Coordinates of C-alpha atoms and ligand atoms in Angstrom, one line a residue:
M158 CA 79.2 123.5 233.3
E159 CA 79.0 126.5 235.5
I160 CA 76.0 125.8 238.0
K161 CA 74.3 129.1 238.7
H162 CA 71.7 127.6 241.3
A163 CA 72.8 127.8 245.1
K164 CA 70.3 125.4 246.5
L165 CA 70.6 122.9 243.5
K166 CA 74.4 122.7 244.1
K167 CA 74.2 122.8 247.9
W168 CA 71.4 119.9 247.3
V169 CA 74.1 117.9 245.1
H170 CA 76.8 118.3 247.5
E171 CA 74.4 116.9 250.5
M172 CA 73.4 114.0 248.5
A173 CA 76.9 113.0 247.5
H174 CA 78.2 113.4 251.4
L175 CA 75.1 110.7 251.7
C176 CA 75.9 108.5 249.2
K177 CA 79.4 109.0 248.7
P178 CA 80.5 108.5 245.1
D179 CA 83.8 108.7 243.9
R180 CA 82.8 111.4 241.2
I181 CA 80.1 113.9 240.1
V182 CA 79.3 114.3 236.6
W183 CA 76.4 117.1 235.4
C184 CA 75.1 116.2 232.5
D185 CA 74.3 118.6 229.6
G186 CA 72.3 116.4 227.1
S187 CA 74.7 116.4 224.4
Y188 CA 75.4 113.5 221.9
E189 CA 79.1 113.3 222.8
E190 CA 78.1 112.7 226.3
K191 CA 75.3 109.7 225.7
A192 CA 78.1 108.5 223.4
A193 CA 80.3 108.3 226.0
L194 CA 78.1 106.6 228.4
E195 CA 77.3 104.1 225.6
K196 CA 80.6 103.3 226.0
E197 CA 81.4 102.9 229.2
A198 CA 77.9 101.0 229.7
V199 CA 78.8 98.3 227.4
S200 CA 82.4 98.0 228.4
T201 CA 81.1 96.9 232.2
G202 CA 78.6 95.2 230.3
E203 CA 75.6 97.1 231.6
L204 CA 74.5 97.4 228.2
I205 CA 74.9 94.9 224.9
K206 CA 75.1 96.7 221.8
L207 CA 72.7 95.9 219.4
N208 CA 73.1 94.9 215.3
Q209 CA 73.9 98.1 214.1
S210 CA 72.9 97.7 210.7
K211 CA 69.7 96.2 211.8
L212 CA 68.9 98.5 214.8
P213 CA 70.8 101.1 214.8
G214 CA 71.5 103.4 217.8
C215 CA 69.8 100.1 220.0
V216 CA 70.9 98.6 223.0
Y217 CA 70.3 96.1 225.4
H218 CA 70.0 95.9 229.1
R219 CA 69.0 92.8 231.3
T220 CA 67.6 94.2 234.9
A221 CA 68.8 91.7 238.0
V222 CA 65.5 89.2 238.5
N223 CA 64.0 90.1 241.2
D224 CA 63.8 93.7 239.9
V225 CA 61.2 93.1 236.9
A226 CA 58.1 95.5 238.1
R227 CA 57.3 98.2 239.9
T228 CA 57.0 97.2 243.8
E229 CA 54.1 98.8 244.7
N230 CA 54.5 97.1 248.4
L231 CA 58.0 98.9 248.6
T232 CA 56.1 102.1 247.5
Y233 CA 55.2 104.8 249.8
I234 CA 53.7 108.5 250.1
C235 CA 55.6 110.2 253.1
T236 CA 53.4 113.0 254.5
S237 CA 52.9 114.5 258.3
K238 CA 49.6 113.4 258.9
K239 CA 48.3 109.7 257.7
I240 CA 44.9 111.2 256.5
D241 CA 46.7 113.3 253.9
A242 CA 47.9 109.9 252.1
G243 CA 44.6 107.8 252.5
P244 CA 44.0 104.6 253.1
T245 CA 44.9 103.3 249.3
N246 CA 48.5 104.5 250.0
N247 CA 51.5 103.1 252.2
W248 CA 52.6 105.6 254.5
M249 CA 55.4 106.6 256.6
T250 CA 56.2 109.9 258.4
P251 CA 59.0 112.0 256.2
K252 CA 61.3 111.7 259.3
E253 CA 60.9 107.6 259.4
G254 CA 61.3 107.6 255.5
Y255 CA 64.8 110.0 255.4
R256 CA 65.9 107.5 258.3
K257 CA 65.3 103.9 256.5
A258 CA 65.9 104.9 253.2
G259 CA 69.1 107.3 254.2
E260 CA 70.3 103.7 255.7
F261 CA 70.2 102.3 252.2
F262 CA 71.9 105.3 250.6
F263 CA 74.3 105.7 253.2
G264 CA 77.7 104.9 251.0
A265 CA 75.9 103.1 248.2
M266 CA 77.4 105.2 245.7
R267 CA 81.2 104.2 246.4
G268 CA 83.4 103.3 243.9
R269 CA 80.7 104.6 241.2
T270 CA 79.8 108.2 239.3
M271 CA 76.8 110.5 240.6
Y272 CA 75.3 111.5 237.9
V273 CA 73.5 114.9 237.7
V274 CA 70.0 115.1 235.3
P275 CA 68.3 118.0 234.6
F276 CA 65.1 117.1 233.1
S277 CA 61.7 119.0 232.5
M278 CA 58.4 117.0 232.4
G279 CA 56.9 118.6 229.3
P280 CA 58.1 121.2 226.6
V281 CA 60.8 123.2 228.0
G282 CA 59.3 126.5 229.1
S283 CA 55.8 125.8 228.8
P284 CA 53.3 127.3 231.5
F285 CA 52.2 123.4 232.2
S286 CA 55.8 122.1 232.4
K287 CA 57.8 121.1 236.0
I288 CA 61.1 120.9 236.7
G289 CA 63.3 117.7 238.1
V290 CA 66.8 117.0 238.6
E291 CA 67.5 113.1 239.2
L292 CA 70.8 112.2 240.7
T293 CA 71.6 108.5 240.0
D294 CA 74.7 105.9 239.9
S295 CA 73.3 104.1 236.9
I296 CA 73.9 104.8 232.9
Y297 CA 71.4 102.9 232.4
V298 CA 68.7 105.3 234.1
V299 CA 70.8 108.5 232.3
L300 CA 70.4 107.1 228.9
N301 CA 66.3 106.3 229.5
M302 CA 66.0 109.8 231.4
R303 CA 67.2 111.1 227.9
I304 CA 64.5 109.5 226.1
M305 CA 61.9 109.9 228.5
T306 CA 62.0 113.4 229.1
R307 CA 63.7 116.6 227.8
T308 CA 66.9 116.6 229.5
G309 CA 70.4 118.7 229.9
K310 CA 71.7 122.1 229.6
E311 CA 68.4 124.0 228.0
V312 CA 66.7 122.6 231.0
L313 CA 69.6 124.2 233.5
E314 CA 69.1 127.7 231.7
K315 CA 65.6 127.1 232.6
L316 CA 65.9 126.8 236.1
G317 CA 68.1 129.9 236.5
R318 CA 69.2 130.9 239.8
D319 CA 66.5 129.8 242.0
G320 CA 63.7 127.8 239.8
E321 CA 61.6 125.2 241.9
F322 CA 62.5 121.5 241.2
T323 CA 61.8 118.1 242.3
K324 CA 64.6 117.0 244.4
C325 CA 64.8 113.1 242.8
L326 CA 67.8 110.7 244.2
H327 CA 68.1 107.2 243.0
S328 CA 70.7 104.5 244.0
K329 CA 71.0 100.9 242.4
A330 CA 72.7 100.4 245.6
D331 CA 72.8 96.7 246.4
L332 CA 69.9 95.4 244.1
D333 CA 68.1 94.2 247.3
I334 CA 64.6 93.3 248.0
N335 CA 64.9 94.0 251.2
R336 CA 66.8 97.3 250.8
R337 CA 64.7 98.6 248.2
L338 CA 62.4 101.8 249.0
I339 CA 60.3 104.1 246.6
L340 CA 59.4 107.0 249.2
H341 CA 57.8 110.2 247.4
F342 CA 57.8 113.3 250.3
P343 CA 55.2 115.4 248.4
E344 CA 55.2 118.4 251.4
D345 CA 59.3 118.6 250.5
N346 CA 59.0 117.9 246.6
A347 CA 61.4 115.3 246.8
I348 CA 61.3 111.7 245.6
W349 CA 64.2 108.8 247.3
S350 CA 64.2 105.3 245.1
V351 CA 66.7 102.9 246.3
G352 CA 67.6 99.3 245.5
S353 CA 66.2 99.0 242.3
G354 CA 67.2 99.4 238.4
Y355 CA 63.6 98.7 237.1
G356 CA 62.2 101.6 235.1
G357 CA 58.8 102.2 236.7
N358 CA 60.9 102.6 240.6
V359 CA 63.9 104.5 239.1
L360 CA 63.0 106.8 235.9
L361 CA 61.4 109.1 238.4
G362 CA 60.2 111.7 235.9
K363 CA 57.5 108.7 235.1
K364 CA 55.0 107.4 237.8
C365 CA 56.8 109.1 240.8
L366 CA 57.0 112.8 240.0
A367 CA 54.6 113.2 236.7
L368 CA 52.1 111.2 238.6
R369 CA 52.3 110.7 242.7
I370 CA 54.2 114.1 243.0
A371 CA 52.5 115.8 240.1
S372 CA 48.5 115.2 241.4
Y373 CA 50.0 116.3 244.7
L374 CA 50.8 120.0 243.3
A375 CA 48.2 119.7 240.7
K376 CA 45.6 120.2 243.5
K377 CA 47.7 122.8 245.3
E378 CA 47.7 124.6 241.9
D379 CA 44.5 123.5 240.2
W380 CA 45.3 121.4 237.6
M381 CA 45.2 117.7 237.0
A382 CA 47.8 115.0 236.3
E383 CA 45.8 111.9 235.2
H384 CA 47.4 108.3 234.1
M385 CA 46.1 109.1 230.8
L386 CA 47.1 108.6 227.0
I387 CA 46.2 111.8 224.9
M388 CA 45.3 111.4 221.1
G389 CA 43.6 112.9 217.9
V390 CA 40.9 111.8 216.0
E391 CA 41.3 113.4 212.6
D392 CA 37.6 113.2 211.2
P393 CA 37.0 112.8 207.1
Q394 CA 36.3 116.6 207.3
G395 CA 40.0 117.3 208.6
H396 CA 38.6 118.5 212.1
V397 CA 40.5 116.6 214.7
S398 CA 39.3 115.9 218.1
Y399 CA 41.1 115.5 221.0
I400 CA 40.9 112.5 223.7
A401 CA 42.4 111.6 227.3
A402 CA 42.1 108.2 228.1
A403 CA 42.9 106.0 231.6
F404 CA 42.9 102.8 231.6
P405 CA 44.8 100.5 234.3
S406 CA 48.5 99.4 233.6
A407 CA 48.6 96.4 230.3
C408 CA 45.2 97.2 229.0
G409 CA 46.3 98.2 225.9
K410 CA 46.9 102.4 226.7
T411 CA 49.8 102.7 224.1
N412 CA 48.2 100.3 221.3
L413 CA 45.1 102.8 221.5
A414 CA 47.4 105.8 221.3
M415 CA 48.9 104.7 218.1
L416 CA 45.5 103.5 216.2
I417 CA 45.2 102.6 212.6
P418 CA 42.0 103.1 211.4
P419 CA 40.8 99.8 210.2
K420 CA 40.1 99.7 206.6
G421 CA 36.7 100.7 206.5
L422 CA 37.1 103.8 208.6
K423 CA 40.3 104.9 206.4
K424 CA 38.3 104.7 203.4
K425 CA 36.3 107.4 205.2
G426 CA 39.1 109.2 205.7
Y427 CA 40.0 108.9 209.5
R428 CA 43.4 109.3 210.7
I429 CA 44.9 109.0 214.3
W430 CA 47.6 111.7 215.9
T431 CA 49.5 110.1 219.0
V432 CA 50.6 113.0 221.2
G433 CA 51.0 110.4 224.3
D434 CA 50.6 107.2 226.0
D435 CA 50.6 107.0 229.8
I436 CA 50.3 110.3 231.5
A437 CA 48.3 113.7 230.8
W438 CA 48.9 116.9 232.9
M439 CA 45.9 119.0 232.1
R440 CA 44.8 122.6 232.6
V441 CA 41.5 124.8 232.5
D442 CA 42.8 127.4 229.9
S443 CA 42.1 130.9 229.6
D444 CA 39.0 129.6 226.9
G445 CA 37.4 127.7 229.7
S446 CA 38.1 124.6 228.1
L447 CA 40.5 121.8 229.3
W448 CA 43.7 121.6 227.8
A449 CA 46.3 118.5 228.0
V450 CA 50.2 118.2 227.2
N451 CA 52.1 115.1 227.2
P452 CA 54.5 115.6 230.0
E453 CA 56.8 112.9 228.8
Y454 CA 58.8 112.4 225.7
G455 CA 59.5 108.7 225.2
F456 CA 57.3 105.2 225.2
F457 CA 58.5 103.2 227.9
G458 CA 56.2 100.2 226.6
V459 CA 55.7 96.7 227.2
A460 CA 57.2 94.8 223.9
P461 CA 55.4 91.2 224.9
G462 CA 52.3 91.1 222.2
T463 CA 53.4 94.1 220.2
N464 CA 53.6 93.3 216.9
S465 CA 53.0 94.2 213.1
K466 CA 49.4 93.3 213.3
T467 CA 48.6 94.9 216.8
N468 CA 50.4 97.6 217.0
P469 CA 52.9 98.6 213.6
N470 CA 53.3 102.2 215.0
A471 CA 55.4 101.1 217.7
M472 CA 57.2 98.7 215.3
A473 CA 58.2 101.6 213.3
T474 CA 59.1 103.7 216.6
I475 CA 61.4 101.3 218.0
K476 CA 63.3 100.0 214.6
S477 CA 66.1 102.5 215.9
N478 CA 67.7 104.8 218.6
T479 CA 65.8 102.1 221.8
I480 CA 66.6 100.7 224.5
F481 CA 65.6 97.1 225.1
T482 CA 64.8 95.8 228.8
N483 CA 64.7 91.6 229.3
V484 CA 63.6 91.0 226.0
L485 CA 64.8 87.7 224.0
L486 CA 68.2 88.4 222.5
K487 CA 69.0 86.8 219.2
K488 CA 72.2 85.4 217.9
D489 CA 71.9 88.2 215.2
G490 CA 72.0 90.9 217.6
T491 CA 68.8 91.9 217.4
V492 CA 65.6 90.9 219.8
W493 CA 62.5 89.6 220.0
W494 CA 59.7 88.8 222.5
E495 CA 56.6 86.4 222.7
G496 CA 54.0 87.7 220.7
G497 CA 56.3 89.6 218.9
D498 CA 56.3 89.5 214.5
P499 CA 57.4 86.4 212.9
P500 CA 59.0 84.1 212.7
V501 CA 60.0 82.9 216.1
P502 CA 63.7 82.6 216.7
K503 CA 65.2 79.0 216.6
E504 CA 67.6 80.0 219.8
G505 CA 68.6 82.6 221.6
L506 CA 69.1 83.9 225.2
D507 CA 66.6 84.8 227.0
W508 CA 66.0 87.7 229.5
M509 CA 68.2 86.2 232.1
G510 CA 70.8 85.7 229.5
R511 CA 70.3 82.0 229.7
P512 CA 70.2 79.8 226.4
W513 CA 66.6 79.6 224.9
K514 CA 64.9 77.2 222.5
P515 CA 61.3 77.2 222.0
G516 CA 58.6 75.5 223.3
G517 CA 60.6 75.9 227.0
E518 CA 60.1 78.8 228.9
K519 CA 59.6 82.6 228.1
G520 CA 62.1 83.9 226.2
A521 CA 61.2 87.8 226.9
H522 CA 59.9 88.9 230.4
P523 CA 56.1 89.5 230.4
N524 CA 56.6 92.9 231.6
A525 CA 59.7 93.1 229.1
R526 CA 60.1 96.7 227.9
F527 CA 61.1 99.1 225.1
T528 CA 62.1 103.0 225.8
A529 CA 61.7 105.4 222.0
P530 CA 61.9 108.4 221.5
I531 CA 58.5 109.5 220.8
T532 CA 59.5 112.0 218.1
Q533 CA 60.2 108.5 215.8
C534 CA 56.3 107.4 216.2
P535 CA 55.0 107.8 212.4
S536 CA 51.7 109.2 213.9
I537 CA 53.3 111.6 216.1
S538 CA 50.8 114.8 216.7
N539 CA 52.2 117.9 215.4
R540 CA 51.1 119.6 218.5
L541 CA 53.4 117.4 220.6
E542 CA 56.0 120.4 221.5
H543 CA 52.5 123.0 221.7
H544 CA 53.0 124.8 225.1
H545 CA 49.3 124.8 225.6
G546 CA 48.9 121.1 224.4
V547 CA 45.8 120.0 222.6
P548 CA 41.9 120.7 224.1
I549 CA 40.1 117.7 225.1
S550 CA 36.6 116.9 223.6
A551 CA 36.2 113.6 225.4
I552 CA 37.7 111.8 228.9
I553 CA 37.3 107.8 228.5
F554 CA 37.5 105.6 231.3
G555 CA 38.1 102.2 230.4
G556 CA 38.9 98.4 232.3
K557 CA 38.9 94.9 231.9
R558 CA 35.2 93.5 232.5
S559 CA 34.6 90.0 231.5
S560 CA 30.8 91.4 231.5
L561 CA 28.9 93.9 233.8
A562 CA 30.3 96.8 231.6
P563 CA 29.1 97.3 228.3
L564 CA 31.1 98.4 224.9
V565 CA 31.0 101.8 225.6
Y566 CA 28.4 104.4 227.5
E567 CA 28.8 108.0 228.2
S568 CA 27.9 110.1 231.8
F569 CA 24.9 111.9 231.9
N570 CA 27.2 115.1 232.6
W571 CA 30.3 115.6 234.8
Q572 CA 29.6 114.9 238.0
H573 CA 28.2 111.7 237.3
G574 CA 31.5 111.1 234.9
V575 CA 33.8 111.6 238.1
Y576 CA 31.7 108.9 239.9
V577 CA 32.0 106.3 236.8
G578 CA 35.8 107.4 236.7
A579 CA 35.6 106.4 240.8
T580 CA 34.1 103.4 240.6
M581 CA 36.7 102.3 237.8
A582 CA 37.9 98.6 238.1
S583 CA 39.6 96.0 236.4
E584 CA 40.1 92.2 236.5
R585 CA 43.7 91.3 237.9
T586 CA 46.0 89.7 234.6
A587 CA 48.3 87.0 235.3
A588 CA 51.0 89.9 235.7
Q589 CA 49.8 90.1 238.8
F590 CA 49.8 89.3 241.8
G591 CA 46.4 88.0 244.1
K592 CA 43.5 85.9 242.1
L593 CA 43.3 85.6 238.7
G594 CA 40.1 87.0 237.4
E595 CA 39.3 89.2 240.7
V596 CA 38.1 92.8 240.5
R597 CA 40.6 95.4 241.6
R598 CA 39.0 99.0 242.2
D599 CA 41.4 101.1 239.9
P600 CA 39.9 104.7 240.4
M601 CA 40.9 106.2 237.1
A602 CA 43.5 104.1 237.1
M603 CA 45.3 106.5 239.8
L604 CA 45.5 103.6 242.4
P605 CA 48.8 102.9 242.8
F606 CA 49.3 106.4 241.3
C607 CA 47.7 108.9 243.4
G608 CA 50.0 110.9 245.6
Y609 CA 47.6 112.0 248.5
N610 CA 44.5 111.1 249.9
M611 CA 41.8 109.8 247.3
A612 CA 38.9 111.1 248.7
D613 CA 40.6 114.3 248.2
Y614 CA 41.4 113.5 244.7
F615 CA 37.9 112.9 243.7
K616 CA 37.0 116.1 245.0
H617 CA 39.6 117.9 243.2
W618 CA 37.5 116.3 240.0
L619 CA 34.3 117.8 241.0
K620 CA 35.9 121.1 241.7
M621 CA 38.1 120.9 238.4
G622 CA 34.6 120.6 236.5
K623 CA 33.1 123.6 237.7
K624 CA 36.1 125.8 236.5
M625 CA 35.5 124.8 233.1
A626 CA 32.9 126.9 231.0
R627 CA 32.8 123.6 228.9
T628 CA 33.8 120.2 230.2
P629 CA 34.7 117.3 227.6
K630 CA 32.2 114.4 228.0
I631 CA 33.2 111.4 230.1
F632 CA 32.8 107.9 228.5
H633 CA 33.2 104.2 230.2
V634 CA 34.5 101.7 227.6
N635 CA 35.1 97.8 227.7
W636 CA 36.8 96.3 225.2
F637 CA 37.4 93.1 227.2
R638 CA 33.4 91.5 227.6
L639 CA 32.6 87.9 226.4
D640 CA 30.6 85.8 225.5
E641 CA 29.1 82.9 227.3
K642 CA 31.9 80.7 225.8
G643 CA 34.5 82.7 227.0
R644 CA 35.3 84.7 223.5
F645 CA 36.2 88.5 223.3
L646 CA 32.7 90.0 221.9
W647 CA 35.0 92.8 220.6
P648 CA 37.8 92.4 218.3
G649 CA 39.7 95.5 219.8
F650 CA 42.8 97.0 218.4
G651 CA 41.9 99.5 215.5
E652 CA 38.4 98.3 215.2
N653 CA 38.0 100.5 218.5
L654 CA 38.3 103.4 216.3
R655 CA 34.5 102.4 215.7
V656 CA 33.6 103.3 219.2
L657 CA 35.8 107.0 219.1
E658 CA 33.8 107.6 216.1
W659 CA 30.9 107.7 218.0
I660 CA 32.0 108.9 221.1
I661 CA 32.9 112.1 219.0
E662 CA 29.9 112.4 217.3
R663 CA 28.3 112.5 220.8
C664 CA 30.6 115.2 221.7
R665 CA 29.1 117.1 218.7
N666 CA 25.6 116.3 219.5
K667 CA 25.4 114.3 216.1
A668 CA 24.8 111.0 217.4
D669 CA 22.1 109.2 218.9
A670 CA 22.1 107.5 221.9
H671 CA 19.5 105.2 224.5
R672 CA 19.0 106.3 227.9
T673 CA 19.8 103.2 230.4
P674 CA 20.2 103.2 234.1
I675 CA 24.2 104.0 233.9
G676 CA 24.3 106.3 231.3
Y677 CA 24.1 106.8 227.1
V678 CA 24.6 104.0 225.5
P679 CA 24.7 103.3 221.6
K680 CA 21.8 102.1 219.6
L681 CA 21.6 99.1 218.1
D682 CA 23.0 100.7 214.7
G683 CA 24.9 103.4 216.4
L684 CA 28.1 102.3 215.5
D685 CA 29.4 102.2 212.0
L686 CA 30.6 98.5 211.7
T687 CA 31.2 97.7 207.4
G688 CA 33.0 95.4 207.1
L689 CA 32.8 93.9 210.4
N690 CA 31.4 90.7 210.8
L691 CA 30.0 90.9 214.2
K692 CA 26.6 88.9 214.8
K693 CA 23.2 90.7 216.0
K694 CA 23.0 88.7 218.8
D695 CA 26.6 89.2 219.9
L696 CA 26.1 93.2 219.4
K697 CA 23.3 93.4 221.8
E698 CA 25.5 91.2 224.0
L699 CA 28.2 93.9 223.9
F700 CA 25.4 96.6 224.7
A701 CA 23.8 94.9 227.4
V702 CA 23.3 96.4 230.7
R703 CA 21.5 93.9 233.3
P704 CA 20.5 95.8 236.5
S705 CA 21.0 92.6 238.7
E706 CA 24.8 92.2 238.3
W707 CA 25.1 96.1 238.4
M708 CA 23.6 95.9 242.2
E709 CA 26.3 93.4 242.5
D710 CA 28.9 96.1 241.7
L711 CA 27.2 98.2 243.6
A712 CA 27.9 96.5 246.4
D713 CA 31.5 96.0 246.1
Q714 CA 31.7 99.9 245.3
K715 CA 30.2 100.2 248.4
K716 CA 32.9 98.2 250.5
F717 CA 35.4 99.9 248.6
F718 CA 34.2 104.1 249.1
E719 CA 33.4 103.2 253.2
L720 CA 37.2 103.0 253.1
F721 CA 37.3 106.7 252.8
G722 CA 34.7 107.1 255.8
E723 CA 33.8 110.9 255.7
K724 CA 36.2 111.7 253.9
L725 CA 34.7 110.8 250.9
P726 CA 32.7 113.5 248.8
K727 CA 28.9 113.6 249.3
E728 CA 28.5 113.6 245.7
I729 CA 30.0 110.3 244.7
W730 CA 27.3 108.7 247.5
Q731 CA 24.8 110.8 245.6
E732 CA 25.6 109.1 242.4
Y733 CA 26.1 106.2 244.0
H734 CA 22.4 106.1 245.3
A735 CA 21.2 108.0 242.0
L736 CA 22.5 104.5 240.2
K737 CA 20.6 102.5 242.9
G738 CA 17.4 103.9 242.2
R739 CA 17.4 104.2 238.4
L740 CA 18.7 100.4 238.9
K741 CA 15.4 99.8 241.0
Ligands
OXD871 C1 52.5 101.2 234.0 C2 53.3 101.4 232.8 O1 52.8 100.1 234.9 O2 52.9 102.6 232.7 O3 51.3 101.7 234.4 O4 54.6 101.6 232.8
MN872 MN1 50.8 103.4 232.8

């Protein structure tokens, strides 16, 4: 391949000088290349080929035992000034970052190949899209990037002789947690990740570029990079409304994005179209509305809990051409995980490669993943490749709250909606470090992903609202409210469409609501509950707004907002005090 981009060539050679690989291979994205890489990875044991008649094109991978999730404590924003990273990010100066990680990168690719992977986040050539080039010594990473992004020759052509790109350097090095760093250099448009092989740390197009670096670029360039799914809800008249929704990690974004309408609503004629399950890049288009694209091209989904009931579309998507990581490997060369489709296998090899039988330890790691091409999803939207994306009617924020937040409420306006997003919080699950059930504030589900000071991020949200001729309406949902016995009040999954139906009707000024201190809540008969056996008492509890509980939450919000000092936009405090006033 002839490389016309002089700066790119120079950077690749500088990084090779640092990492000292035996070879450099420029990836062209061809099918032949994929076959050859797979073959090599199978020969070294990095990948295991799965049963090709049952799971055609699928392979299996195990990460190192201490390398199974994103390491937020080793993730840094490296800016010249600490204030630019803000109080919620780990921070280093760029100089210190390059020096520290440089030591781990030095000679780390000896005996290995350095792959050069050009990739586009977003459809190649769309005004939304950004190009990155990842250098990596991991075939697993190359094969995952081929699914998660658009890669190869076409991207290099688009980059031309002097196009802008994010410089992404990755090495597994020795997979030592004490020599692991995930560093972002927004001022240099660069990412350095060393010492890990776990997706969220090493597929640098995803969290690192498409959220941390992109959020920084988006602020500079007046657009938005958000931790949001994008879905289209087609109503019985064939009108499709698009929704972008932010939830903290492991709160069911992938399931919601691929929802299958429950019987009652399917009869009415509803259909769901999936645009994306994790990241939305949004711009104000020439019509003054907010438009969104999914910058990714695949799903990197959590396997445990995924089955033909909770997410039939995901199950159909992962039948072929999928990389399974840290799941249970069955004797017949297929895979399984806790909360997967029955039957529970009688034996297998667990995610660490040890013989496994039911009844003991988990066979799959709770954060085991599938990497699958988005185009294989049965509910994929026909606007996936459209260079302007889809127009957004509603933005939804959500968290896991066992009390406090009602099933759904609507903000009074954009500024109040930004406050609702900024006060998002979620209870820690067993998968997270910290006290179980403890509330962690996670504004817009971006706490671990915002590449700059979150106070400036709130300011940016407020500013974007002013740029729009029509702002999407902003809602908050909570699928996780419990009754006094600790049971979920709401059935969730496909039934969530009943809430989405109300949201869409609100966007078209067709549904009634009840004004409460926190926002608009549906009237008791506001949702279509046909076919659902929900007790009136439970429904009331789902919609309940208790001022005393909200006053307690306000105290916690205050502590969080005070972290930002003078930098916090006055509009956020305005909304805070206005809510306090309404609660009294
Ligand atoms: C996440 C993910 O951790 O999407 O949020 O993988
Ligand atoms: Mn995510």
